Amino acid sequence: MTTLSQAGPATSVRTAEPAASLRRVTVSYGATTALHDCSLDIAAGETVALLGPSGSGKSTALKALAGFETPTSGTVHLGGRDVTTASPAQRGIGIVVQSYALFPHMSVRKNVGFGLRARRIASAETRRRVDETLRMVGMFDYADRMPDELSGGQQQRVAIARALAIRPNVLLLDEPLSALDASLRQSMVHELQQLKDKLPGLAVVYVTHDQNEALALADRIAVMRNARIESLGRTEEMFNHPPTEFSATFLGGADVLPARILEDAAAGAPLRADYLGHVLEAVAREDSAAGQTVGLAVRPWSWTVVDGGSSSNPALRVEVTGVQWRGSSHRVQAVSPETGQTLHLERTAGQPVPQVGDSLRVTVEPSEILVVPVEKSDVS
Ligand code: ADP
């Protein structure tokens, strides 16, 4: 395995300072606040995904780190150094965007060496580093090609090599795979995982609206919504115990049933709650008091269709309104006539697939229900 020498500014070993930080950064465009009071530390060697819907402020956060946007308030730090007013070139960060943005009139080799020439690195050293970086992304054999002679995936590999050639301590990736087709995206995710292994000290900020990319690549996920970091945590923790209703919906596509707790329950104990006349049992996430309103979040694959057998929770009757085939599974949309709520169920290979108009009885095991705080007001 090729391992790159980290020859950037000597910041990472000196202290435990984060490789990059946003401290209370707000970015406004006139009346629009694109990023509101955003604080985030990214450690050396860590990958943080900024995950959220379109317009939630992900790119703005990245641009503030890169120096393409100046915060209206707050500060940006790299390795503990305040770079709020430094230009992008002074920051020495590697950046890859969705559209590759290769220079069309330059060969692969020239594209990758661009940042090194701009930094007046000697030509022999430039060549050595370009070759090393191209090998790392598997593009050495294409060094003399022009960008229009490459596929989309190859162009994106070159864009990544160009970003890494300057040996940055921080790499920013803004939806780097969204221009690629689905199967290529998957193999690129795999390649990015391998790249991370080759660059153990590199801090990566990965902007995406695709939860699968975030789950595969990130050590921590920051879920963004309405110009804010709505929730932040270690990837597995965020998926298994989403801290908010929005993160449960965005990560794993849960439906959230509004419910009222019926009896006090200690953390980890059974929790009984009333969902519009249906008493459901879940597991209390924290000490919970009777009367409190909570959300019972259920992922599509957690629902089971009841066909006569007994189950811990009472069954809900739903009517199927849509069925979507997704290759390895079917996604079923169904409405509960009693509560009016739309639910989404997953049927995997081998399970019977219902038809539109079918009436089903569905249930969910207590341990499969994620208890989340309900939103106090509709933020959006
Ligand atoms: P995301 O990357 O999550 O899709 P952005 O950070 O691009 O979101 O944008 C956040 C918000 O800021 C959006 O409402 C967007 O329309 C607005 N915005 C972004 N850039 C500009 C700009 N240059 N001028 C005005 N509004 C902008």
mmCIF file with all atom_site columns, C-alpha atoms and ligand atoms in Angstrom, residues 27-30 32-35 52-63 69 174-175 207 224 227, ligand 1:
data_model
loop_
_atom_site.group_PDB
_atom_site.id
_atom_site.type_symbol
_atom_site.label_atom_id
_atom_site.label_alt_id
_atom_site.label_comp_id
_atom_site.label_asym_id
_atom_site.label_entity_id
_atom_site.label_seq_id
_atom_site.pdbx_PDB_ins_code
_atom_site.Cartn_x
_atom_site.Cartn_y
_atom_site.Cartn_z
_atom_site.occupancy
_atom_site.B_iso_or_equiv
_atom_site.pdbx_formal_charge
_atom_site.auth_seq_id
_atom_site.auth_comp_id
_atom_site.auth_asym_id
_atom_site.auth_atom_id
_atom_site.pdbx_PDB_model_num
ATOM   1  C CA  . VAL A 1 27  ? -22.807 33.364 7.105  1.00 0.00 ? 27  VAL A CA  1
ATOM   2  C CA  . SER A 1 28  ? -25.553 35.672 5.845  1.00 0.00 ? 28  SER A CA  1
ATOM   3  C CA  . TYR A 1 29  ? -26.429 36.796 2.348  1.00 0.00 ? 29  TYR A CA  1
ATOM   4  C CA  . GLY A 1 30  ? -28.620 39.861 2.857  1.00 0.00 ? 30  GLY A CA  1
ATOM   5  C CA  . THR A 1 32  ? -30.784 34.892 4.052  1.00 0.00 ? 32  THR A CA  1
ATOM   6  C CA  . THR A 1 33  ? -28.853 33.153 6.802  1.00 0.00 ? 33  THR A CA  1
ATOM   7  C CA  . ALA A 1 34  ? -27.061 30.271 5.069  1.00 0.00 ? 34  ALA A CA  1
ATOM   8  C CA  . LEU A 1 35  ? -25.259 29.169 8.242  1.00 0.00 ? 35  LEU A CA  1
ATOM   9  C CA  . GLY A 1 52  ? -28.696 17.167 5.348  1.00 0.00 ? 52  GLY A CA  1
ATOM   10 C CA  . PRO A 1 53  ? -31.260 18.133 2.745  1.00 0.00 ? 53  PRO A CA  1
ATOM   11 C CA  . SER A 1 54  ? -30.574 20.600 -0.037 1.00 0.00 ? 54  SER A CA  1
ATOM   12 C CA  . GLY A 1 55  ? -30.313 24.174 1.218  1.00 0.00 ? 55  GLY A CA  1
ATOM   13 C CA  . SER A 1 56  ? -29.507 23.204 4.818  1.00 0.00 ? 56  SER A CA  1
ATOM   14 C CA  . GLY A 1 57  ? -26.144 25.013 4.823  1.00 0.00 ? 57  GLY A CA  1
ATOM   15 C CA  . LYS A 1 58  ? -23.697 22.164 4.171  1.00 0.00 ? 58  LYS A CA  1
ATOM   16 C CA  . SER A 1 59  ? -21.816 23.807 1.300  1.00 0.00 ? 59  SER A CA  1
ATOM   17 C CA  . THR A 1 60  ? -21.737 27.110 3.110  1.00 0.00 ? 60  THR A CA  1
ATOM   18 C CA  . ALA A 1 61  ? -20.041 25.461 6.094  1.00 0.00 ? 61  ALA A CA  1
ATOM   19 C CA  . LEU A 1 62  ? -17.501 23.941 3.725  1.00 0.00 ? 62  LEU A CA  1
ATOM   20 C CA  . LYS A 1 63  ? -16.911 27.254 1.950  1.00 0.00 ? 63  LYS A CA  1
ATOM   21 C CA  . GLU A 1 69  ? -16.922 32.646 2.183  1.00 0.00 ? 69  GLU A CA  1
ATOM   22 C CA  . ASP A 1 174 ? -18.532 18.594 -1.490 1.00 0.00 ? 174 ASP A CA  1
ATOM   23 C CA  . GLU A 1 175 ? -20.938 15.946 -2.851 1.00 0.00 ? 175 GLU A CA  1
ATOM   24 C CA  . VAL A 1 207 ? -20.696 17.016 2.444  1.00 0.00 ? 207 VAL A CA  1
ATOM   25 C CA  . MET A 1 224 ? -27.749 19.818 9.172  1.00 0.00 ? 224 MET A CA  1
ATOM   26 C CA  . ALA A 1 227 ? -28.602 26.541 8.481  1.00 0.00 ? 227 ALA A CA  1
HETATM 27 P P1  . ADP B 2 .   ? -26.643 22.942 0.935  1.00 0.00 ? 1   ADP B P1  1
HETATM 28 O O1  . ADP B 2 .   ? -25.195 22.807 0.604  1.00 0.00 ? 1   ADP B O1  1
HETATM 29 O O2  . ADP B 2 .   ? -27.027 22.254 2.196  1.00 0.00 ? 1   ADP B O2  1
HETATM 30 O O3  . ADP B 2 .   ? -27.537 22.557 -0.202 1.00 0.00 ? 1   ADP B O3  1
HETATM 31 P P2  . ADP B 2 .   ? -26.089 25.788 0.914  1.00 0.00 ? 1   ADP B P2  1
HETATM 32 O O4  . ADP B 2 .   ? -25.052 25.944 1.954  1.00 0.00 ? 1   ADP B O4  1
HETATM 33 O O5  . ADP B 2 .   ? -25.641 25.782 -0.507 1.00 0.00 ? 1   ADP B O5  1
HETATM 34 O O6  . ADP B 2 .   ? -26.955 24.491 1.216  1.00 0.00 ? 1   ADP B O6  1
HETATM 35 O O7  . ADP B 2 .   ? -27.156 26.942 1.074  1.00 0.00 ? 1   ADP B O7  1
HETATM 36 C C1  . ADP B 2 .   ? -27.786 27.275 2.298  1.00 0.00 ? 1   ADP B C1  1
HETATM 37 C C2  . ADP B 2 .   ? -28.771 28.397 2.055  1.00 0.00 ? 1   ADP B C2  1
HETATM 38 O O8  . ADP B 2 .   ? -28.096 29.578 1.686  1.00 0.00 ? 1   ADP B O8  1
HETATM 39 C C3  . ADP B 2 .   ? -29.771 28.109 0.928  1.00 0.00 ? 1   ADP B C3  1
HETATM 40 O O9  . ADP B 2 .   ? -31.010 28.645 1.313  1.00 0.00 ? 1   ADP B O9  1
HETATM 41 C C4  . ADP B 2 .   ? -29.193 28.860 -0.231 1.00 0.00 ? 1   ADP B C4  1
HETATM 42 O O10 . ADP B 2 .   ? -30.206 29.239 -1.126 1.00 0.00 ? 1   ADP B O10 1
HETATM 43 C C5  . ADP B 2 .   ? -28.545 30.062 0.445  1.00 0.00 ? 1   ADP B C5  1
HETATM 44 N N1  . ADP B 2 .   ? -27.391 30.559 -0.307 1.00 0.00 ? 1   ADP B N1  1
HETATM 45 C C6  . ADP B 2 .   ? -26.250 29.881 -0.556 1.00 0.00 ? 1   ADP B C6  1
HETATM 46 N N2  . ADP B 2 .   ? -25.381 30.624 -1.260 1.00 0.00 ? 1   ADP B N2  1
HETATM 47 C C7  . ADP B 2 .   ? -25.997 31.827 -1.475 1.00 0.00 ? 1   ADP B C7  1
HETATM 48 C C8  . ADP B 2 .   ? -25.605 33.061 -2.138 1.00 0.00 ? 1   ADP B C8  1
HETATM 49 N N3  . ADP B 2 .   ? -24.430 33.194 -2.717 1.00 0.00 ? 1   ADP B N3  1
HETATM 50 N N4  . ADP B 2 .   ? -26.512 34.057 -2.120 1.00 0.00 ? 1   ADP B N4  1
HETATM 51 C C9  . ADP B 2 .   ? -27.711 33.931 -1.516 1.00 0.00 ? 1   ADP B C9  1
HETATM 52 N N5  . ADP B 2 .   ? -28.117 32.826 -0.867 1.00 0.00 ? 1   ADP B N5  1
HETATM 53 C C10 . ADP B 2 .   ? -27.287 31.786 -0.848 1.00 0.00 ? 1   ADP B C10 1
#
